[in-house]
Structure formats: structure tokens, C-alpha cells
């Protein structure tokens, strides 16, 4: 079966890493790729972030692949809000799945950590929290300014992501799920996370369910990442700890992610952004993007194709045929070549 994929390279290094992910997808067969120009360039040229029917356009594909969005020429980040956050909301992609897997001991910034100790999944709630943009500013620009940004936590939203994390652990035979919140300080919203977590954990007696405050989680991720199999947390905390997770894998250039609504059109993108200082220099690491493409194929039911890509990436990493951020000497394109060579 041929899958129809929308491809949004976006901005900065997003374009360069997407070009490599596209080559890998083309070599994996059975993908019909449709490039969409939505980006800062497109917004600045047309005044339009995406067309009025943009979310319907995306829904008409089997999956969406995104490079990165963000450009200093659009300081309010309006296009990224519409294209990236808007798609997460409008397509109701409530699962932000961000695997953290160290592919080679030498890449981990923590001393002595082996790949089997840095191997866990973060499930970030992806449709609510502080990201909903509810709030406002009173007397902006004055010394009396009041700025309000609400954090939304709903039973539906918390319940479905917590259940998803436990279900993932059960189906993969993983034994540990850790929920992280800040219920000691955020006694309203995060009391809901506590209630849901205690209800759901009772349905998974074979799983050791633990709770950590998010600050302690950040500490343990550095001190002893081997204690985690599955982490579930809210939108903002998940954003922050998955950059930390990127670092544990060797850098942001290594980290993959999926924005998923099980059974519906979902969106895949590297964890990193458009990295303006690196853009246009052929230095960005394409592995996060390529592994996100593999995650997309896996989610589309093509586990074998996904595995082939992962094995090719692992082999390139083991041989040091990688970009400079992870200790190699290659450019973005050449790192893509190194992976493509190993696919065949
Ligand atoms: P960033 O992830 O773009 O980059 C931070 C730093 O990480 C870079 O300067 C670089 O040192 C390193 N890095 C990131 N990706 C790399 C790669 N592939 N290879 C090598 N090194 C890499 O984060 P930022 O600088 O905070 O944000 C830049 C822009 O990207 C902002 O506009 C931000 O809003 C946006 N952003 C977009 C996404 C997305 O589209 N999903 C994610 C994060 C940030
Ligand atoms: C990410 C990014 C986005 C987020 C930004 C670009 C709004 O950092 O996908 O991790 O915070 O979700
Ligand atoms: Mn982020």
C-alpha cells in the first residue's frame, strides 16, 4: 500500500534535514510525497501562514512530516503557531511520543552511561496545558502591565495521555511508568493529574507506577536515567525534559518525535527547531529527522521499513559517519549519503 505523505520542510535547518529524510523515505518505497511550502518565507511573501482549509488539506494525507518552524524574521512566531501548534490542536494529536535512545556510549554527555541505561519513552500531553494560548495582557507596555497565560488541564486530556503511556508500557512489556507533575505548587490543575494517575495505575497492577515532581525528574534524568522506561507529563514539562532527553542521546540533532492521534493522520518531526545559527551551512545533523521518518513508517504499520532505517542509522553512528555535533566530520548531505548507503 502506498502512503500519501505531506512534507513541510519549514524553516532554517528544517529544510536541510527534511531533504535527507525525504531521500530515505524515497529509498524505502511506497511513499507518495507532497511538498507543502508553508514556512516563514511563504508567510513573508504571501501574508498567509497556511491556507484557510490547511488542516483539511493535512487530514487528507496518511501522515505529515515537518522539518522545523521558526525564523527570526517572524518574531511573534505566528506561522509556527498556526502550522505546528495549530495542527497538534486541530488534528487532536494528543500523544507527543518522544523516544530517548542512546545509540552509542560515546555520544552520552554523562560519564559511563551505556545505551541500555538511556532507553526510555517520554509521552508529552500535546493538546492542552499552557499551550492553548488562553489569556491576555492588560495595559501592555506600561509599568502596570498584567500578563495572564492560563494552564488548561481537562479530565479527557489527562486521562487519555496517562492511559496511552500505561498501554504503551503494557504492550511493549515495559515495567515502569513515571508520571511527573508539579502538584506540590500547582495544587489545582495538577491535582487532576494525581487523581487520574492513581485511578489508571490501579488498572495496570503489573506495572510499577511512580510519581516524581518535575524538578526531581530533571535531576534524576541526569543522575540515573536507567531507572526510567516510560515517562508521562504535561505539555510544557514534556517540551523541556525532551530537550534534556535529546542531550542524553548526544544532542538535539539525534532526537525524534511523533505527534499522534492513534488511528488518524499524525505528524512527525525532529525534536529540534530551525537552529538559525546553523541554517544553510550543511552542518545540521539529519538523524533526528530521519528517525522521525522511521517513526512515521512504524506508526503507519510499516515496522520492517522503520527497522531498516534505524539499523542504517545505528550503523552510521557506530562507524562515526556522522555530522560534527556528534563527533564526525560529515556535512548534512554526506551524513544522509552515509545512511542511504547502508539502507541498500
Ligand atoms: P533549536 O532546537 O533550533 O536549536 C538549539 C541548538 O541545538 C542549536 O543552536 C544547535 O546548537 C543545536 N541543534 C539543534 N538541532 C540540531 C541539529 N539538527 N544538528 C546539530 N545541532 C542542532 O532551538 P532554538 O534555538 O531554541 O530555536 C530556534 C527556532 O526554532 C525558534 O524559532 C524556535 O521557536 C523554533 N523551534 C521549532 C521547533 C519545531 O519546529 N518543532 C522546535 C524547537 C524550536
Ligand atoms: C517543540 C517545540 C515547540 C513546542 C515550539 C516551536 C512551540 O519546542 O516541538 O518541542 O514548544 O512544542
Ligand atoms: Mn521543544
Short mmCIF file of N, CA, C and O in Angstrom, two decimals, residues 211-289:
data_model
loop_
_atom_site.label_atom_id
_atom_site.label_comp_id
_atom_site.label_asym_id
_atom_site.label_seq_id
_atom_site.Cartn_x
_atom_site.Cartn_y
_atom_site.Cartn_z
N UNK A 211 5.62 8.36 40.93
CA UNK A 211 5.38 9.78 40.69
C UNK A 211 6.62 10.57 41.09
O UNK A 211 7.25 10.26 42.10
N UNK A 212 6.99 11.56 40.28
CA UNK A 212 8.05 12.50 40.66
C UNK A 212 7.57 13.91 40.37
O UNK A 212 6.87 14.14 39.37
N UNK A 213 7.96 14.83 41.20
CA UNK A 213 7.77 16.23 40.82
C UNK A 213 8.74 16.51 39.68
O UNK A 213 9.83 15.93 39.61
N UNK A 214 8.34 17.41 38.79
CA UNK A 214 9.11 17.61 37.56
C UNK A 214 10.55 18.07 37.85
O UNK A 214 11.48 17.70 37.12
N UNK A 215 10.74 18.83 38.91
CA UNK A 215 12.12 19.26 39.21
C UNK A 215 12.99 18.07 39.59
O UNK A 215 14.13 17.94 39.15
N UNK A 216 12.42 17.15 40.38
CA UNK A 216 13.18 15.95 40.74
C UNK A 216 13.41 15.06 39.51
O UNK A 216 14.48 14.47 39.36
N UNK A 217 12.42 15.01 38.61
CA UNK A 217 12.61 14.21 37.39
C UNK A 217 13.82 14.73 36.61
O UNK A 217 14.65 13.96 36.14
N UNK A 218 13.92 16.06 36.48
CA UNK A 218 15.04 16.64 35.74
C UNK A 218 16.37 16.21 36.37
O UNK A 218 17.32 15.84 35.67
N UNK A 219 16.41 16.20 37.70
CA UNK A 219 17.61 15.79 38.42
C UNK A 219 17.92 14.32 38.16
O UNK A 219 19.06 13.96 37.80
N UNK A 220 16.91 13.44 38.29
CA UNK A 220 17.17 12.01 38.12
C UNK A 220 17.51 11.66 36.66
O UNK A 220 18.23 10.69 36.41
N UNK A 221 16.99 12.43 35.71
CA UNK A 221 17.32 12.14 34.31
C UNK A 221 18.81 12.30 34.05
O UNK A 221 19.39 11.62 33.19
N UNK A 222 19.43 13.19 34.80
CA UNK A 222 20.87 13.38 34.66
C UNK A 222 21.63 12.39 35.54
O UNK A 222 22.62 11.78 35.13
N UNK A 223 21.13 12.20 36.77
CA UNK A 223 21.86 11.37 37.74
C UNK A 223 21.75 9.88 37.46
O UNK A 223 22.70 9.14 37.62
N UNK A 224 20.56 9.43 37.04
CA UNK A 224 20.34 7.99 36.89
C UNK A 224 19.22 7.70 35.89
O UNK A 224 18.13 7.23 36.25
N UNK A 225 19.49 7.96 34.59
CA UNK A 225 18.41 7.78 33.59
C UNK A 225 17.98 6.33 33.43
O UNK A 225 16.90 6.07 32.91
N UNK A 226 18.80 5.39 33.90
CA UNK A 226 18.49 3.97 33.75
C UNK A 226 17.25 3.53 34.50
O UNK A 226 16.71 2.44 34.24
N UNK A 227 16.75 4.35 35.41
CA UNK A 227 15.58 3.95 36.20
C UNK A 227 14.26 4.16 35.44
O UNK A 227 13.20 3.81 35.95
N UNK A 228 14.31 4.73 34.24
CA UNK A 228 13.06 5.05 33.54
C UNK A 228 12.82 4.16 32.32
O UNK A 228 13.73 3.89 31.54
N UNK A 229 11.55 3.73 32.17
CA UNK A 229 11.09 3.09 30.93
C UNK A 229 10.16 4.04 30.19
O UNK A 229 10.31 4.27 28.99
N UNK A 230 9.15 4.55 30.91
CA UNK A 230 8.13 5.41 30.31
C UNK A 230 7.88 6.58 31.25
O UNK A 230 7.70 6.39 32.46
N UNK A 231 7.90 7.78 30.68
CA UNK A 231 7.60 8.99 31.45
C UNK A 231 6.39 9.66 30.82
O UNK A 231 6.31 9.75 29.59
N UNK A 232 5.45 10.09 31.64
CA UNK A 232 4.30 10.82 31.10
C UNK A 232 4.17 12.13 31.85
O UNK A 232 4.30 12.17 33.08
N UNK A 233 3.96 13.21 31.09
CA UNK A 233 3.89 14.52 31.74
C UNK A 233 3.12 15.51 30.85
O UNK A 233 2.65 15.14 29.78
N UNK A 234 3.00 16.72 31.33
CA UNK A 234 2.17 17.69 30.60
C UNK A 234 2.94 18.33 29.44
O UNK A 234 4.12 18.03 29.20
N UNK A 235 2.27 19.20 28.75
CA UNK A 235 2.79 19.77 27.51
C UNK A 235 4.10 20.53 27.73
O UNK A 235 5.12 20.25 27.08
N UNK A 236 4.11 21.46 28.66
CA UNK A 236 5.30 22.29 28.88
C UNK A 236 6.45 21.49 29.49
O UNK A 236 7.60 21.58 29.02
N UNK A 237 6.16 20.70 30.50
CA UNK A 237 7.24 19.93 31.14
C UNK A 237 7.81 18.92 30.13
O UNK A 237 9.01 18.66 30.11
N UNK A 238 6.93 18.37 29.31
CA UNK A 238 7.38 17.41 28.31
C UNK A 238 8.27 18.07 27.27
O UNK A 238 9.23 17.48 26.77
N UNK A 239 7.95 19.30 26.91
CA UNK A 239 8.80 20.05 25.98
C UNK A 239 10.20 20.18 26.57
O UNK A 239 11.21 19.90 25.90
N UNK A 240 10.26 20.56 27.83
CA UNK A 240 11.56 20.84 28.45
C UNK A 240 12.36 19.55 28.65
O UNK A 240 13.54 19.49 28.28
N UNK A 241 11.74 18.52 29.22
CA UNK A 241 12.55 17.33 29.50
C UNK A 241 12.95 16.58 28.24
O UNK A 241 13.90 15.80 28.27
N UNK A 242 12.25 16.81 27.11
CA UNK A 242 12.69 16.11 25.90
C UNK A 242 13.87 16.81 25.22
O UNK A 242 14.57 16.18 24.43
N UNK A 243 14.11 18.08 25.49
CA UNK A 243 15.40 18.66 25.07
C UNK A 243 16.51 18.05 25.92
O UNK A 243 17.59 17.73 25.41
N UNK A 244 16.24 17.86 27.22
CA UNK A 244 17.21 17.16 28.08
C UNK A 244 17.43 15.74 27.54
O UNK A 244 18.57 15.27 27.44
N UNK A 245 16.34 15.10 27.16
CA UNK A 245 16.44 13.76 26.57
C UNK A 245 17.27 13.78 25.29
O UNK A 245 18.05 12.86 25.02
N UNK A 246 17.13 14.83 24.50
CA UNK A 246 17.95 14.98 23.29
C UNK A 246 19.42 15.01 23.66
O UNK A 246 20.25 14.33 23.06
N UNK A 247 19.74 15.78 24.69
CA UNK A 247 21.14 15.88 25.13
C UNK A 247 21.67 14.52 25.56
O UNK A 247 22.82 14.17 25.27
N UNK A 248 20.84 13.73 26.24
CA UNK A 248 21.29 12.40 26.70
C UNK A 248 21.63 11.49 25.53
O UNK A 248 22.41 10.55 25.67
N UNK A 249 21.03 11.76 24.36
CA UNK A 249 21.29 10.93 23.17
C UNK A 249 22.46 11.43 22.34
O UNK A 249 22.77 10.88 21.30
N UNK A 250 23.06 12.55 22.78
CA UNK A 250 24.19 13.08 22.04
C UNK A 250 23.95 14.48 21.53
O UNK A 250 24.84 15.14 21.00
N UNK A 251 22.73 14.96 21.66
CA UNK A 251 22.41 16.31 21.20
C UNK A 251 21.05 16.33 20.54
O UNK A 251 20.50 15.28 20.17
N UNK A 252 20.52 17.54 20.38
CA UNK A 252 19.17 17.68 19.83
C UNK A 252 19.06 17.10 18.42
O UNK A 252 17.99 16.67 18.01
N UNK A 253 20.15 17.08 17.71
CA UNK A 253 20.13 16.57 16.34
C UNK A 253 19.81 15.09 16.24
O UNK A 253 19.53 14.58 15.16
N UNK A 254 19.83 14.39 17.38
CA UNK A 254 19.59 12.94 17.36
C UNK A 254 18.13 12.57 17.68
O UNK A 254 17.76 11.41 17.55
N UNK A 255 17.33 13.54 18.16
CA UNK A 255 16.07 13.19 18.81
C UNK A 255 14.87 13.23 17.86
O UNK A 255 14.66 14.20 17.14
N UNK A 256 14.06 12.17 17.92
CA UNK A 256 12.90 12.03 17.04
C UNK A 256 11.60 12.20 17.81
O UNK A 256 11.56 12.01 19.02
N UNK A 257 10.53 12.54 17.08
CA UNK A 257 9.24 12.63 17.76
C UNK A 257 8.07 12.43 16.81
O UNK A 257 8.18 12.63 15.59
N UNK A 258 6.96 12.01 17.40
CA UNK A 258 5.71 11.89 16.67
C UNK A 258 4.60 12.59 17.43
O UNK A 258 4.53 12.48 18.66
N UNK A 259 3.77 13.32 16.70
CA UNK A 259 2.56 13.92 17.26
C UNK A 259 1.41 13.06 16.75
O UNK A 259 1.07 13.12 15.57
N UNK A 260 0.82 12.28 17.65
CA UNK A 260 0.00 11.16 17.20
C UNK A 260 -1.42 11.22 17.79
O UNK A 260 -1.59 11.51 18.97
N UNK A 261 -2.40 10.95 16.93
CA UNK A 261 -3.72 10.57 17.40
C UNK A 261 -3.90 9.16 16.85
O UNK A 261 -4.06 8.99 15.63
N UNK A 262 -3.86 8.14 17.71
CA UNK A 262 -3.89 6.78 17.19
C UNK A 262 -5.02 6.58 16.19
O UNK A 262 -6.16 6.96 16.46
N UNK A 263 -4.67 6.05 15.02
CA UNK A 263 -5.67 5.76 14.00
C UNK A 263 -6.00 6.91 13.07
O UNK A 263 -6.76 6.74 12.12
N UNK A 264 -5.46 8.09 13.36
CA UNK A 264 -5.74 9.23 12.49
C UNK A 264 -4.44 9.78 11.88
O UNK A 264 -3.34 9.40 12.30
N UNK A 265 -4.60 10.72 10.94
CA UNK A 265 -3.43 11.38 10.34
C UNK A 265 -2.59 12.01 11.44
O UNK A 265 -3.08 12.83 12.21
N UNK A 266 -1.33 11.63 11.52
CA UNK A 266 -0.44 12.13 12.57
C UNK A 266 0.76 12.83 11.94
O UNK A 266 0.99 12.73 10.74
N UNK A 267 1.50 13.57 12.78
CA UNK A 267 2.57 14.45 12.27
C UNK A 267 3.89 14.09 12.95
O UNK A 267 3.95 13.96 14.17
N UNK A 268 4.94 14.00 12.15
CA UNK A 268 6.25 13.55 12.66
C UNK A 268 7.29 14.62 12.38
O UNK A 268 7.31 15.21 11.30
N UNK A 269 8.17 14.84 13.36
CA UNK A 269 9.16 15.92 13.23
C UNK A 269 10.29 15.65 14.21
O UNK A 269 10.07 15.07 15.27
N UNK A 270 11.49 16.10 13.89
CA UNK A 270 12.56 16.01 14.89
C UNK A 270 12.21 16.89 16.09
O UNK A 270 11.41 17.83 15.96
N UNK A 271 12.82 16.61 17.23
CA UNK A 271 12.55 17.42 18.44
C UNK A 271 13.14 18.82 18.29
O UNK A 271 12.59 19.80 18.81
N UNK A 272 14.22 18.92 17.54
CA UNK A 272 14.89 20.22 17.44
C UNK A 272 14.11 21.22 16.60
O UNK A 272 13.17 20.88 15.89
N UNK A 273 14.56 22.49 16.68
CA UNK A 273 13.94 23.56 15.90
C UNK A 273 14.75 23.90 14.67
O UNK A 273 15.50 23.07 14.14
N UNK A 274 14.61 25.15 14.22
CA UNK A 274 15.19 25.57 12.95
C UNK A 274 16.65 26.02 13.09
O UNK A 274 17.30 26.31 12.09
N UNK A 275 17.15 26.09 14.33
CA UNK A 275 18.56 26.42 14.62
C UNK A 275 19.13 27.47 13.67
O UNK A 275 20.06 27.18 12.91
N UNK A 276 18.64 28.72 13.71
CA UNK A 276 19.10 29.74 12.76
C UNK A 276 20.61 29.87 12.63
O UNK A 276 21.11 30.04 11.50
N UNK A 277 21.39 29.72 13.71
CA UNK A 277 22.85 29.89 13.51
C UNK A 277 23.47 28.82 12.61
O UNK A 277 24.53 29.04 12.04
N UNK A 278 22.80 27.67 12.48
CA UNK A 278 23.36 26.58 11.66
C UNK A 278 22.78 26.56 10.24
O UNK A 278 23.29 25.84 9.37
N UNK A 279 21.74 27.33 10.02
CA UNK A 279 20.97 27.19 8.77
C UNK A 279 21.79 27.53 7.54
O UNK A 279 22.59 28.48 7.53
N UNK A 280 21.61 26.73 6.49
CA UNK A 280 22.22 27.00 5.19
C UNK A 280 23.70 26.64 5.13
O UNK A 280 24.37 26.95 4.15
N UNK A 281 24.23 25.99 6.15
CA UNK A 281 25.67 25.69 6.18
C UNK A 281 25.98 24.22 5.96
O UNK A 281 27.14 23.81 6.08
N UNK A 282 24.95 23.40 5.73
CA UNK A 282 25.17 21.95 5.55
C UNK A 282 25.90 21.34 6.75
O UNK A 282 26.77 20.51 6.59
N UNK A 283 25.54 21.80 7.96
CA UNK A 283 26.17 21.22 9.16
C UNK A 283 25.17 20.50 10.07
O UNK A 283 25.57 19.74 10.94
N UNK A 284 23.88 20.75 9.87
CA UNK A 284 22.88 20.18 10.80
C UNK A 284 22.86 18.66 10.71
O UNK A 284 23.00 18.07 9.64
N UNK A 285 22.65 18.04 11.84
CA UNK A 285 22.55 16.58 11.92
C UNK A 285 21.17 16.14 11.43
O UNK A 285 20.15 16.56 11.98
N UNK A 286 21.10 15.29 10.41
CA UNK A 286 19.80 14.87 9.89
C UNK A 286 19.19 13.66 10.61
O UNK A 286 18.12 13.21 10.24
N UNK A 287 19.90 13.12 11.61
CA UNK A 287 19.44 11.85 12.19
C UNK A 287 18.09 11.97 12.91
O UNK A 287 17.23 11.11 12.77
N UNK A 288 17.88 13.07 13.65
CA UNK A 288 16.59 13.24 14.33
C UNK A 288 15.44 13.23 13.33
O UNK A 288 14.39 12.62 13.56
N UNK A 289 15.66 13.89 12.19
CA UNK A 289 14.63 13.92 11.15
C UNK A 289 14.45 12.53 10.53
O UNK A 289 13.32 12.07 10.32
#
